[in-house]
Amino acid sequence: MTKELDLQNALAALDQYGYDKKHSTDLEQARNKQQMAKYIDSLDYSLRRLELLQEVVNDAVRNKKESLAQQEHIQTYKTKIINLSREWNMSYQDVIDLMARVENNK
């Protein structure tokens, strides 16, 4: 009986923890604009600190976009090399070596 009661208490605590996490004002849990706005309002920042936060967020967004664009370019380049290796019936590494030799001879 005690084990069953302990199990019920543990499950109830986990349920409560999940509810609290879902309804907290923690930025980590924010998934939409309303939740994020609620979190920012809870910070009670001055205008100067909000502007600084805005600047930092804008920088983070710009850096993330640049990183994603770079990853996309790399993937496109890799795909082109794979297609060339198939077209020329060469290995991926052989195509890269050939491209390096051509680049060095320029």
PDB file of C-alpha atoms in Angstrom:
ATOM      1  CA  MET A   1       0.000   0.000   0.000  1.00  0.00           C
ATOM      2  CA  THR A   2       2.825   2.392   0.861  1.00  0.00           C
ATOM      3  CA  LYS A   3       4.517   1.792  -2.498  1.00  0.00           C
ATOM      4  CA  GLU A   4       1.280   2.504  -4.322  1.00  0.00           C
ATOM      5  CA  LEU A   5       0.795   5.710  -2.345  1.00  0.00           C
ATOM      6  CA  ASP A   6       4.411   6.740  -3.026  1.00  0.00           C
ATOM      7  CA  LEU A   7       3.887   6.077  -6.716  1.00  0.00           C
ATOM      8  CA  GLN A   8       0.709   8.152  -6.760  1.00  0.00           C
ATOM      9  CA  ASN A   9       2.483  11.002  -4.964  1.00  0.00           C
ATOM     10  CA  ALA A  10       5.384  10.834  -7.406  1.00  0.00           C
ATOM     11  CA  LEU A  11       3.035  10.898 -10.407  1.00  0.00           C
ATOM     12  CA  ALA A  12       1.092  13.808  -8.935  1.00  0.00           C
ATOM     13  CA  ALA A  13       4.345  15.712  -8.373  1.00  0.00           C
ATOM     14  CA  LEU A  14       5.423  15.079 -11.966  1.00  0.00           C
ATOM     15  CA  ASP A  15       2.040  16.239 -13.253  1.00  0.00           C
ATOM     16  CA  GLN A  16       2.292  19.407 -11.166  1.00  0.00           C
ATOM     17  CA  TYR A  17       5.862  20.009 -12.372  1.00  0.00           C
ATOM     18  CA  GLY A  18       4.737  19.646 -16.003  1.00  0.00           C
ATOM     19  CA  TYR A  19       1.847  22.041 -15.410  1.00  0.00           C
ATOM     20  CA  ASP A  20       4.129  24.568 -13.720  1.00  0.00           C
ATOM     21  CA  LYS A  21       6.688  24.359 -16.523  1.00  0.00           C
ATOM     22  CA  LYS A  22       3.971  24.796 -19.146  1.00  0.00           C
ATOM     23  CA  HIS A  23       2.477  27.840 -17.413  1.00  0.00           C
ATOM     24  CA  SER A  24       5.636  29.494 -16.127  1.00  0.00           C
ATOM     25  CA  THR A  25       6.888  32.877 -17.281  1.00  0.00           C
ATOM     26  CA  ASP A  26      10.290  31.342 -18.014  1.00  0.00           C
ATOM     27  CA  LEU A  27      11.689  32.412 -21.384  1.00  0.00           C
ATOM     28  CA  GLU A  28      12.947  28.879 -21.965  1.00  0.00           C
ATOM     29  CA  GLN A  29       9.332  27.694 -22.003  1.00  0.00           C
ATOM     30  CA  ALA A  30       8.029  30.534 -24.214  1.00  0.00           C
ATOM     31  CA  ARG A  31       6.890  29.207 -27.582  1.00  0.00           C
ATOM     32  CA  ASN A  32       4.833  32.073 -28.958  1.00  0.00           C
ATOM     33  CA  LYS A  33       4.737  35.855 -29.027  1.00  0.00           C
ATOM     34  CA  GLN A  34       2.282  36.134 -26.132  1.00  0.00           C
ATOM     35  CA  GLN A  35       4.410  33.980 -23.815  1.00  0.00           C
ATOM     36  CA  MET A  36       7.571  35.862 -24.727  1.00  0.00           C
ATOM     37  CA  ALA A  37       5.858  39.212 -24.185  1.00  0.00           C
ATOM     38  CA  LYS A  38       4.668  38.004 -20.772  1.00  0.00           C
ATOM     39  CA  TYR A  39       8.229  37.052 -19.866  1.00  0.00           C
ATOM     40  CA  ILE A  40       9.657  40.391 -21.021  1.00  0.00           C
ATOM     41  CA  ASP A  41       6.963  42.265 -19.098  1.00  0.00           C
ATOM     42  CA  SER A  42       7.885  40.268 -15.999  1.00  0.00           C
ATOM     43  CA  LEU A  43      11.453  41.588 -16.250  1.00  0.00           C
ATOM     44  CA  ASP A  44      10.235  45.132 -15.575  1.00  0.00           C
ATOM     45  CA  TYR A  45      13.128  46.622 -17.576  1.00  0.00           C
ATOM     46  CA  SER A  46      13.627  50.328 -18.146  1.00  0.00           C
ATOM     47  CA  LEU A  47      13.383  51.672 -21.688  1.00  0.00           C
ATOM     48  CA  ARG A  48      17.187  51.779 -21.954  1.00  0.00           C
ATOM     49  CA  ARG A  49      17.531  48.111 -20.963  1.00  0.00           C
ATOM     50  CA  LEU A  50      14.704  47.110 -23.338  1.00  0.00           C
ATOM     51  CA  GLU A  51      16.492  48.915 -26.187  1.00  0.00           C
ATOM     52  CA  LEU A  52      19.716  47.121 -25.287  1.00  0.00           C
ATOM     53  CA  LEU A  53      17.837  43.815 -25.233  1.00  0.00           C
ATOM     54  CA  GLN A  54      16.353  44.646 -28.632  1.00  0.00           C
ATOM     55  CA  GLU A  55      19.810  45.345 -30.032  1.00  0.00           C
ATOM     56  CA  VAL A  56      21.175  42.061 -28.685  1.00  0.00           C
ATOM     57  CA  VAL A  57      18.202  40.113 -30.055  1.00  0.00           C
ATOM     58  CA  ASN A  58      18.574  41.785 -33.471  1.00  0.00           C
ATOM     59  CA  ASP A  59      22.262  40.828 -33.518  1.00  0.00           C
ATOM     60  CA  ALA A  60      21.428  37.247 -32.536  1.00  0.00           C
ATOM     61  CA  VAL A  61      18.780  36.998 -35.273  1.00  0.00           C
ATOM     62  CA  ARG A  62      21.164  38.416 -37.886  1.00  0.00           C
ATOM     63  CA  ASN A  63      23.929  35.999 -36.839  1.00  0.00           C
ATOM     64  CA  LYS A  64      21.528  33.050 -36.940  1.00  0.00           C
ATOM     65  CA  LYS A  65      20.299  34.009 -40.427  1.00  0.00           C
ATOM     66  CA  GLU A  66      23.886  34.345 -41.673  1.00  0.00           C
ATOM     67  CA  SER A  67      24.779  30.968 -40.183  1.00  0.00           C
ATOM     68  CA  LEU A  68      21.771  29.287 -41.790  1.00  0.00           C
ATOM     69  CA  ALA A  69      22.561  30.890 -45.160  1.00  0.00           C
ATOM     70  CA  GLN A  70      26.169  29.689 -44.896  1.00  0.00           C
ATOM     71  CA  GLN A  71      25.015  26.144 -44.066  1.00  0.00           C
ATOM     72  CA  GLU A  72      22.667  26.241 -47.062  1.00  0.00           C
ATOM     73  CA  HIS A  73      25.496  27.356 -49.366  1.00  0.00           C
ATOM     74  CA  ILE A  74      27.764  24.594 -48.057  1.00  0.00           C
ATOM     75  CA  GLN A  75      25.063  21.981 -48.592  1.00  0.00           C
ATOM     76  CA  THR A  76      24.419  23.269 -52.115  1.00  0.00           C
ATOM     77  CA  TYR A  77      28.156  23.108 -52.867  1.00  0.00           C
ATOM     78  CA  LYS A  78      28.391  19.556 -51.503  1.00  0.00           C
ATOM     79  CA  THR A  79      25.410  18.516 -53.624  1.00  0.00           C
ATOM     80  CA  LYS A  80      27.032  19.978 -56.743  1.00  0.00           C
ATOM     81  CA  ILE A  81      30.236  18.034 -56.016  1.00  0.00           C
ATOM     82  CA  ILE A  82      28.238  14.819 -55.512  1.00  0.00           C
ATOM     83  CA  ASN A  83      26.457  15.390 -58.823  1.00  0.00           C
ATOM     84  CA  LEU A  84      29.789  16.017 -60.575  1.00  0.00           C
ATOM     85  CA  SER A  85      31.254  12.854 -59.080  1.00  0.00           C
ATOM     86  CA  ARG A  86      28.325  10.860 -60.437  1.00  0.00           C
ATOM     87  CA  GLU A  87      28.490  12.556 -63.832  1.00  0.00           C
ATOM     88  CA  TRP A  88      32.246  11.995 -64.165  1.00  0.00           C
ATOM     89  CA  ASN A  89      32.136   8.570 -62.501  1.00  0.00           C
ATOM     90  CA  MET A  90      34.694   9.690 -59.909  1.00  0.00           C
ATOM     91  CA  SER A  91      34.752   9.552 -56.146  1.00  0.00           C
ATOM     92  CA  TYR A  92      33.761  12.616 -54.129  1.00  0.00           C
ATOM     93  CA  GLN A  93      37.351  12.996 -52.887  1.00  0.00           C
ATOM     94  CA  ASP A  94      38.755  12.725 -56.436  1.00  0.00           C
ATOM     95  CA  VAL A  95      36.510  15.572 -57.573  1.00  0.00           C
ATOM     96  CA  ILE A  96      37.670  17.733 -54.652  1.00  0.00           C
ATOM     97  CA  ASP A  97      41.320  16.910 -55.404  1.00  0.00           C
ATOM     98  CA  LEU A  98      40.817  17.771 -59.076  1.00  0.00           C
ATOM     99  CA  MET A  99      39.155  21.074 -58.168  1.00  0.00           C
ATOM    100  CA  ALA A 100      42.049  21.907 -55.818  1.00  0.00           C
ATOM    101  CA  ARG A 101      44.627  21.154 -58.526  1.00  0.00           C
ATOM    102  CA  VAL A 102      42.763  23.339 -61.020  1.00  0.00           C
ATOM    103  CA  GLU A 103      42.542  26.153 -58.470  1.00  0.00           C
ATOM    104  CA  ASN A 104      46.280  25.908 -57.690  1.00  0.00           C
ATOM    105  CA  ASN A 105      47.185  26.062 -61.408  1.00  0.00           C
ATOM    106  CA  LYS A 106      45.394  29.383 -61.909  1.00  0.00           C
TER     107      LYS A 106
END
